[in-house]
Amino acid sequence: MSTATTSSASAATGNRWLILAGGVLVQLTIGAVYAWSTFSKAIQGDASAIELSKVQATIPFEVAIGMLFLGTFLGGRIQDKRGPRLVALAGVVIYSIGIMLASLTREASDLWLLILGYGVLGGFGLGLAYIVPIAMLQKWFPDKRGLITGIAVGGFGFGAVITSPLAQRMIDGMAGYDVHPTKAFLWLGVAYLVFGLIGASVFKNPPAGYVAPGVAAAEAKHDTKKQEQAKKAARDFTQQEALSTPQWYMLTLILTISVTAGISLISVAAGTATDVAGMSAAAAATLVGVMGLFNGGGRILWAAVSDKIGRMPAFMGILGLQGLALLAIPHIGNAAAFYVLCAIVYTCYGGAFGTLPATAGDFFGVKNSGGIYGLMLIGWSIGGIIGPLLISWLIGEDQAYTMAFTVMGIIALAGLVIPFIAKPPKHHA
């Protein structure tokens, strides 16, 4: 490496932690989407003028998760060509406008506003903003790929920790908000816009020739085996090459199954807490917020674990523990045990998002990771549609929680076969 290149890389090194902080801030704002169950329960309540059915109240969240794939697909491709800042800024603006538009919902006939604002615009903007820090930070932190992507998407999981209890306080304590819970979306949307723009404003890719501090280049130079491994790992798949491998579809299917199982609980968490564990509405809202800690923490935990034990063993743990906890949930009648089981599901659900970006980087390289991983997030959209719709339909008006959670648990356990057979593809010369 030339002196000039080394100097450039070193000068940029001090910025990568600021960029990480910006990534976490953006993820915190868009991760508030996971507080939906608090709003879902409020707009189904007797005090609300909206009074949607359980299935109707699921639709905006489903549409948001469905639309995010379009955002990640386009955002990933644009970022790989034009850089991260513009995509992230656009995503934050679209997401925030969508949330503020949803605040205009006043009655059941306005459901389309919730779907358009929270679902279509919110989901699309979310996808644009979500993919950017994941792809960008893998380039800034090649030496800590699993851990750093886990921290980045961990911010997404932590979003509901702040939003859920805050939204519940607004609904309970502000005049008219119990009748029109969606009024809270206006103030939340403004906050998302401000903090999201601050975080996205520092985004940029590392300079050409960037070498992360602490990378033992000299050691690799004197170790032929390490040098060959580094050379092999540096070969990047194009998006088309990645899509031509069965491994891309296996990784996407792992994400789809994990999302289907985990998001089913997330979408009905508040209602399940009151109906199964006997919690109050306020306690259920607190649970949703607290579970955001496990959603976010699971992304960091499992990403770090996967660095130690391997990606596929980590996915086996994620799917297996998630499945067993879902099977047990309807048979638990006390709040403490319910908290523990929910924590397991949320941790494993978040863990799939923390582990998959690094896995995709290991399998296909990081040069085109925005587009390649962005396409994988179709699994998030598919699972985000199937999971909430299926579990709300299975629970139904008869409150059939045992059947519903048994089905979702079996789906997670059935997915264990995929990590057994998934192996990294051969890199092209």
Coordinates of C-alpha atoms in Angstrom, one line a residue:
M1 CA 0.0 0.0 0.0
S2 CA 1.3 3.5 -0.9
T3 CA 2.0 6.1 1.7
A4 CA -0.7 8.3 0.3
T5 CA -3.3 5.5 0.5
T6 CA -2.3 4.6 4.0
S7 CA -2.6 8.2 5.0
S8 CA -6.0 8.6 3.5
A9 CA -7.2 5.4 5.1
S10 CA -5.8 6.5 8.5
A11 CA -7.5 9.9 8.2
A12 CA -10.8 8.3 7.6
T13 CA -10.4 5.8 10.4
G14 CA -11.5 8.2 13.1
N15 CA -14.8 8.7 11.4
R16 CA -16.1 5.2 11.4
W17 CA -17.4 5.2 15.0
L18 CA -19.3 8.4 14.2
I19 CA -20.8 6.8 11.2
L20 CA -21.7 3.7 13.3
A21 CA -23.5 6.1 15.7
G22 CA -25.4 7.7 12.9
G23 CA -26.4 4.2 11.6
V24 CA -27.7 3.2 15.0
L25 CA -29.7 6.5 15.3
V26 CA -31.3 5.9 11.9
Q27 CA -32.2 2.4 12.8
L28 CA -33.7 3.5 16.1
T29 CA -36.1 5.8 14.3
I30 CA -37.3 3.3 11.7
G31 CA -37.3 0.5 14.2
A32 CA -40.3 2.1 15.9
V33 CA -42.4 0.2 13.4
Y34 CA -42.2 -2.7 15.9
A35 CA -44.4 -0.7 18.3
W36 CA -47.4 -1.4 16.1
S37 CA -49.0 -3.8 18.5
T38 CA -49.5 -0.9 20.9
F39 CA -51.5 1.0 18.3
S40 CA -53.2 -2.1 17.1
K41 CA -54.7 -2.8 20.5
A42 CA -55.6 0.8 21.0
I43 CA -57.6 1.1 17.7
Q44 CA -59.5 -2.1 18.5
G45 CA -60.5 -0.8 22.0
D46 CA -64.0 0.2 23.0
A47 CA -62.9 3.8 23.6
S48 CA -61.5 4.2 20.1
A49 CA -63.6 5.8 17.4
I50 CA -61.8 3.6 14.9
E51 CA -62.7 0.2 16.3
L52 CA -61.1 -2.0 13.7
S53 CA -61.3 -5.8 13.8
K54 CA -58.2 -7.9 14.7
V55 CA -57.5 -8.7 11.1
Q56 CA -58.1 -5.1 9.9
A57 CA -55.7 -3.8 12.6
T58 CA -53.0 -6.1 11.2
I59 CA -53.1 -4.8 7.7
P60 CA -51.1 -1.6 8.0
F61 CA -48.3 -3.4 9.7
E62 CA -48.4 -6.2 7.1
V63 CA -48.3 -3.7 4.3
A64 CA -45.3 -1.8 5.9
I65 CA -43.3 -5.0 6.2
G66 CA -44.3 -6.0 2.6
M67 CA -43.3 -2.6 1.2
L68 CA -39.9 -2.5 2.8
F69 CA -38.6 -5.1 0.4
L70 CA -39.2 -2.7 -2.5
G71 CA -37.3 -0.1 -0.5
T72 CA -34.4 -2.4 0.3
F73 CA -34.2 -3.6 -3.3
L74 CA -34.0 -0.2 -4.8
G75 CA -32.0 1.3 -1.9
G76 CA -29.4 -1.4 -2.1
R77 CA -28.9 -1.0 -5.8
I78 CA -28.8 2.8 -5.7
Q79 CA -26.4 2.8 -2.7
D80 CA -24.0 0.5 -4.5
K81 CA -23.8 3.0 -7.4
R82 CA -24.4 6.4 -5.8
G83 CA -23.4 6.1 -2.2
P84 CA -25.3 5.8 1.1
R85 CA -26.2 9.3 2.2
L86 CA -28.7 10.2 -0.4
V87 CA -30.6 6.9 -0.1
A88 CA -30.7 7.1 3.7
L89 CA -31.9 10.7 3.7
A90 CA -34.7 10.0 1.2
G91 CA -35.7 6.9 3.2
V92 CA -36.0 8.9 6.5
V93 CA -38.1 11.6 4.8
I94 CA -40.5 9.2 3.1
Y95 CA -40.9 7.1 6.3
S96 CA -41.6 10.2 8.5
I97 CA -44.1 11.6 6.0
G98 CA -45.9 8.3 6.0
I99 CA -46.2 8.2 9.7
M100 CA -47.5 11.7 9.9
L101 CA -50.1 11.0 7.2
A102 CA -51.3 8.0 9.3
S103 CA -52.1 10.5 12.1
L104 CA -55.1 11.8 10.0
T105 CA -57.0 8.5 10.6
R106 CA -60.1 9.2 12.6
E107 CA -62.6 6.4 12.0
A108 CA -62.8 2.9 10.5
S109 CA -63.5 4.3 7.0
D110 CA -60.1 6.0 7.2
L111 CA -58.3 2.6 7.3
W112 CA -56.9 3.4 3.8
L113 CA -55.0 6.3 5.4
L114 CA -53.3 4.0 7.8
I115 CA -52.5 1.6 5.0
L116 CA -51.2 4.3 2.7
G117 CA -49.3 6.3 5.4
Y118 CA -48.0 3.7 7.9
G119 CA -48.0 0.8 5.4
V120 CA -47.0 2.0 1.9
L121 CA -45.0 5.1 2.5
G122 CA -43.7 4.1 5.9
G123 CA -42.7 0.7 4.7
F124 CA -41.0 1.9 1.5
G125 CA -39.1 4.6 3.4
L126 CA -38.2 2.1 6.1
G127 CA -36.7 -0.2 3.5
L128 CA -34.6 2.5 1.8
A129 CA -33.2 3.6 5.2
Y130 CA -32.7 0.2 6.6
I131 CA -30.4 -1.3 4.0
V132 CA -27.9 1.6 3.9
P133 CA -26.1 1.3 7.2
I134 CA -25.9 -2.5 7.0
A135 CA -24.1 -2.5 3.7
M136 CA -22.0 0.6 4.5
L137 CA -20.8 -0.5 7.9
Q138 CA -19.5 -3.9 6.6
K139 CA -17.1 -1.8 4.4
W140 CA -16.0 0.3 7.4
F141 CA -15.6 -2.6 9.8
P142 CA -14.3 -5.7 7.8
D143 CA -12.5 -6.7 11.0
K144 CA -15.7 -6.8 13.1
R145 CA -18.3 -7.6 10.4
G146 CA -20.7 -9.8 12.5
L147 CA -20.6 -7.7 15.7
I148 CA -20.9 -4.3 13.9
T149 CA -23.8 -5.3 11.7
G150 CA -25.4 -6.7 14.8
I151 CA -25.0 -3.4 16.6
A152 CA -26.4 -1.5 13.6
V153 CA -29.5 -3.6 13.2
G154 CA -29.7 -3.8 17.0
G155 CA -30.7 -0.1 16.9
F156 CA -33.7 -1.2 14.8
G157 CA -34.8 -3.6 17.5
F158 CA -34.4 -1.0 20.2
G159 CA -36.7 1.5 18.4
A160 CA -39.8 0.0 20.0
V161 CA -38.3 0.3 23.5
I162 CA -38.7 4.0 23.2
T163 CA -41.8 4.3 21.1
S164 CA -44.1 1.8 22.6
P165 CA -44.3 3.1 26.2
L166 CA -44.2 6.7 24.9
A167 CA -47.1 6.1 22.6
Q168 CA -49.1 4.4 25.3
R169 CA -48.5 7.4 27.6
M170 CA -49.7 9.7 24.9
I171 CA -52.8 7.6 24.2
D172 CA -53.7 7.4 27.9
G173 CA -52.7 10.9 29.0
M174 CA -53.4 13.4 26.2
A175 CA -56.9 14.7 25.7
G176 CA -58.8 12.9 22.9
Y177 CA -56.0 10.5 22.2
D178 CA -57.9 7.5 23.7
V179 CA -60.7 8.2 21.1
H180 CA -58.2 8.9 18.3
P181 CA -55.0 7.0 19.2
T182 CA -53.5 7.7 15.7
K183 CA -53.0 11.4 16.7
A184 CA -49.8 10.2 18.3
F185 CA -48.3 9.5 14.9
L186 CA -48.0 13.2 14.1
W187 CA -45.5 13.9 17.0
L188 CA -43.7 10.6 16.5
G189 CA -43.3 11.3 12.8
V190 CA -41.8 14.7 13.5
A191 CA -39.3 13.1 16.0
Y192 CA -38.4 10.4 13.5
L193 CA -37.7 13.0 10.8
V194 CA -35.4 15.1 13.0
F195 CA -33.3 12.3 14.5
G196 CA -33.3 10.3 11.3
L197 CA -31.9 13.2 9.3
I198 CA -29.2 13.8 11.9
G199 CA -28.1 10.2 11.7
A200 CA -28.1 9.9 7.9
S201 CA -26.2 13.1 7.4
V202 CA -22.9 11.5 8.4
F203 CA -23.2 8.5 6.1
K204 CA -20.4 7.9 3.5
N205 CA -18.5 5.0 2.2
P206 CA -14.8 4.5 3.2
P207 CA -12.2 5.8 0.7
A208 CA -10.5 3.6 -1.9
G209 CA -7.7 1.6 -0.3
Y210 CA -9.2 1.8 3.2
V211 CA -7.7 -0.6 5.7
A212 CA -9.4 -1.0 9.1
P213 CA -7.2 -0.4 12.1
G214 CA -6.2 -3.6 13.8
V215 CA -6.2 -5.7 10.7
A216 CA -3.0 -7.7 10.7
A217 CA -1.9 -7.0 7.2
A218 CA 1.7 -7.7 8.0
E219 CA 0.8 -11.0 9.6
A220 CA -1.2 -12.1 6.6
K221 CA 1.8 -11.1 4.4
H222 CA 4.0 -13.6 6.2
D223 CA 1.4 -16.3 6.5
T224 CA 0.7 -17.9 3.1
K225 CA -2.4 -19.6 4.2
K226 CA -4.0 -16.5 5.6
Q227 CA -2.9 -14.6 2.6
E228 CA -4.7 -17.0 0.3
Q229 CA -7.8 -17.0 2.5
A230 CA -7.9 -13.2 2.4
K231 CA -7.5 -13.2 -1.4
K232 CA -10.3 -15.7 -1.8
A233 CA -12.6 -13.7 0.6
A234 CA -11.9 -10.5 -1.4
R235 CA -13.6 -12.0 -4.5
D236 CA -17.0 -10.4 -4.7
F237 CA -20.1 -11.9 -6.4
T238 CA -22.2 -9.7 -8.5
Q239 CA -25.9 -9.6 -7.8
Q240 CA -26.6 -11.9 -10.8
E241 CA -23.9 -14.4 -9.7
A242 CA -25.3 -14.5 -6.2
L243 CA -28.8 -15.2 -7.5
S244 CA -27.6 -18.0 -9.6
T245 CA -26.5 -20.0 -6.5
P246 CA -28.7 -22.1 -4.3
Q247 CA -27.1 -20.6 -1.2
W248 CA -28.7 -17.2 -1.8
Y249 CA -32.1 -18.9 -1.7
M250 CA -31.3 -20.9 1.3
L251 CA -30.2 -17.9 3.3
T252 CA -33.4 -16.0 2.1
L253 CA -35.5 -19.0 3.2
I254 CA -33.9 -19.0 6.7
L255 CA -34.8 -15.4 7.1
T256 CA -38.4 -16.0 5.8
I257 CA -39.0 -18.8 8.3
S258 CA -37.5 -16.9 11.2
V259 CA -39.5 -13.8 10.4
T260 CA -42.8 -15.7 9.9
A261 CA -42.4 -17.3 13.3
G262 CA -41.1 -14.4 15.3
I263 CA -43.2 -11.6 13.8
S264 CA -46.3 -13.5 14.4
L265 CA -45.8 -13.0 18.2
I266 CA -44.6 -9.4 17.7
S267 CA -47.8 -8.5 15.8
V268 CA -50.1 -9.8 18.6
A269 CA -47.8 -9.3 21.6
A270 CA -49.9 -6.8 23.5
G271 CA -53.1 -8.8 22.9
T272 CA -51.5 -12.1 23.9
A273 CA -50.1 -10.5 27.0
T274 CA -53.6 -9.5 28.2
D275 CA -55.5 -12.6 27.0
V276 CA -53.0 -15.3 27.9
A277 CA -50.9 -13.9 30.7
G278 CA -53.6 -11.7 32.2
M279 CA -51.7 -8.4 32.0
S280 CA -53.3 -5.0 32.0
A281 CA -53.1 -2.8 28.8
A282 CA -50.4 -0.6 30.4
A283 CA -48.4 -3.7 31.4
A284 CA -48.8 -5.1 27.9
A285 CA -47.5 -1.9 26.4
T286 CA -44.5 -2.0 28.8
L287 CA -43.8 -5.5 27.7
V288 CA -43.8 -4.5 24.1
G289 CA -41.2 -1.8 24.9
V290 CA -39.1 -4.1 27.1
M291 CA -39.1 -6.8 24.4
G292 CA -37.6 -4.3 22.0
L293 CA -34.5 -4.6 24.2
F294 CA -34.3 -8.3 23.4
N295 CA -35.1 -7.8 19.8
G296 CA -32.2 -5.3 19.6
G297 CA -29.9 -7.2 22.0
G298 CA -30.5 -10.5 20.1
R299 CA -29.1 -8.9 16.9
I300 CA -25.9 -8.0 18.7
L301 CA -25.7 -11.2 20.7
W302 CA -26.3 -13.7 17.9
A303 CA -24.1 -11.8 15.5
A304 CA -21.3 -12.0 18.0
V305 CA -22.0 -15.7 18.8
S306 CA -22.0 -16.5 15.0
D307 CA -18.4 -15.0 14.8
K308 CA -17.4 -17.6 17.4
I309 CA -19.4 -20.7 16.6
G310 CA -20.1 -20.2 12.9
R311 CA -23.1 -18.8 11.0
M312 CA -25.1 -22.0 10.4
P313 CA -24.8 -23.3 14.0
A314 CA -26.1 -19.9 15.1
F315 CA -29.1 -20.1 12.8
M316 CA -29.9 -23.6 14.2
G317 CA -30.0 -22.1 17.7
I318 CA -32.1 -19.2 16.5
L319 CA -34.8 -21.3 14.8
G320 CA -34.7 -24.1 17.4
L321 CA -35.1 -21.9 20.5
Q322 CA -37.7 -19.7 18.8
G323 CA -39.8 -22.7 17.8
L324 CA -39.8 -24.2 21.3
A325 CA -40.7 -20.9 23.0
L326 CA -43.6 -20.4 20.6
L327 CA -44.9 -23.8 21.4
A328 CA -44.9 -23.1 25.1
I329 CA -46.4 -19.6 25.1
P330 CA -50.1 -20.5 25.1
H331 CA -49.6 -22.9 28.0
I332 CA -48.2 -20.2 30.3
G333 CA -50.6 -18.3 32.5
N334 CA -48.4 -16.0 34.5
A335 CA -46.6 -12.8 33.6
A336 CA -43.0 -13.8 34.6
A337 CA -42.9 -17.0 32.5
F338 CA -44.6 -15.1 29.6
Y339 CA -41.8 -12.5 29.8
V340 CA -39.1 -15.2 29.6
L341 CA -40.7 -16.9 26.6
C342 CA -41.3 -13.7 24.8
A343 CA -37.7 -12.6 25.5
I344 CA -36.4 -15.9 23.8
V345 CA -38.6 -15.3 20.7
Y346 CA -37.6 -11.7 20.4
T347 CA -33.9 -12.4 20.9
C348 CA -33.9 -15.1 18.3
Y349 CA -36.0 -13.1 15.9
G350 CA -33.6 -10.2 16.1
G351 CA -30.7 -12.6 15.9
A352 CA -31.6 -13.6 12.4
F353 CA -31.3 -10.0 11.3
G354 CA -28.0 -9.6 13.1
T355 CA -26.4 -12.7 11.7
L356 CA -27.6 -12.7 8.1
P357 CA -25.8 -9.6 6.8
A358 CA -22.4 -11.0 7.9
T359 CA -23.4 -14.4 6.5
A360 CA -24.2 -12.8 3.2
G361 CA -20.9 -10.9 3.3
D362 CA -19.0 -14.2 4.0
F363 CA -20.8 -16.0 1.2
F364 CA -20.8 -13.3 -1.5
G365 CA -18.4 -10.5 -0.5
V366 CA -19.2 -6.9 0.5
K367 CA -18.7 -4.9 -2.7
N368 CA -22.2 -5.5 -3.9
S369 CA -23.7 -6.3 -0.5
G370 CA -26.3 -3.6 -0.7
G371 CA -28.0 -5.2 -3.7
I372 CA -27.4 -8.8 -2.7
Y373 CA -28.6 -8.5 0.9
G374 CA -31.3 -6.0 -0.1
L375 CA -32.8 -8.7 -2.3
M376 CA -32.6 -11.2 0.6
L377 CA -34.9 -9.0 2.6
I378 CA -37.8 -10.2 0.4
G379 CA -37.8 -12.9 3.1
W380 CA -38.7 -10.2 5.7
S381 CA -41.6 -9.0 3.5
I382 CA -42.9 -12.5 2.8
G383 CA -42.6 -13.5 6.5
G384 CA -44.0 -10.1 7.6
I385 CA -47.1 -10.7 5.6
I386 CA -47.6 -14.4 6.3
G387 CA -46.9 -14.4 10.0
P388 CA -49.2 -11.7 11.3
L389 CA -52.0 -12.6 8.9
L390 CA -51.8 -16.3 9.7
I391 CA -51.6 -16.0 13.5
S392 CA -54.5 -13.4 13.6
W393 CA -56.6 -15.7 11.5
L394 CA -55.8 -18.8 13.6
I395 CA -56.5 -16.9 16.9
G396 CA -59.7 -15.5 15.4
E397 CA -62.6 -14.4 17.5
D398 CA -62.5 -17.7 19.4
Q399 CA -59.1 -16.8 21.0
A400 CA -57.5 -20.0 19.8
Y401 CA -54.1 -19.1 21.0
T402 CA -52.9 -22.8 21.5
M403 CA -53.5 -23.7 17.9
A404 CA -52.1 -20.5 16.6
F405 CA -48.8 -20.6 18.5
T406 CA -48.4 -24.4 17.9
V407 CA -48.5 -23.8 14.2
M408 CA -46.0 -21.0 14.3
G409 CA -43.6 -23.1 16.5
I410 CA -43.7 -26.0 14.1
I411 CA -42.9 -23.7 11.2
A412 CA -39.7 -22.5 13.1
L413 CA -38.6 -26.0 14.0
A414 CA -39.2 -27.3 10.4
G415 CA -36.7 -24.6 9.2
L416 CA -33.8 -26.3 11.2
V417 CA -33.1 -28.5 8.2
I418 CA -31.8 -25.5 6.1
P419 CA -28.7 -24.6 8.2
F420 CA -27.8 -28.3 8.1
I421 CA -27.3 -28.3 4.4
A422 CA -26.3 -24.7 3.6
K423 CA -22.6 -24.3 2.7
P424 CA -20.7 -21.3 1.3
P425 CA -20.6 -21.1 -2.5
K426 CA -17.3 -21.5 -4.4
H427 CA -15.9 -18.0 -5.2
H428 CA -15.3 -17.2 -8.8
A429 CA -11.7 -16.7 -9.9

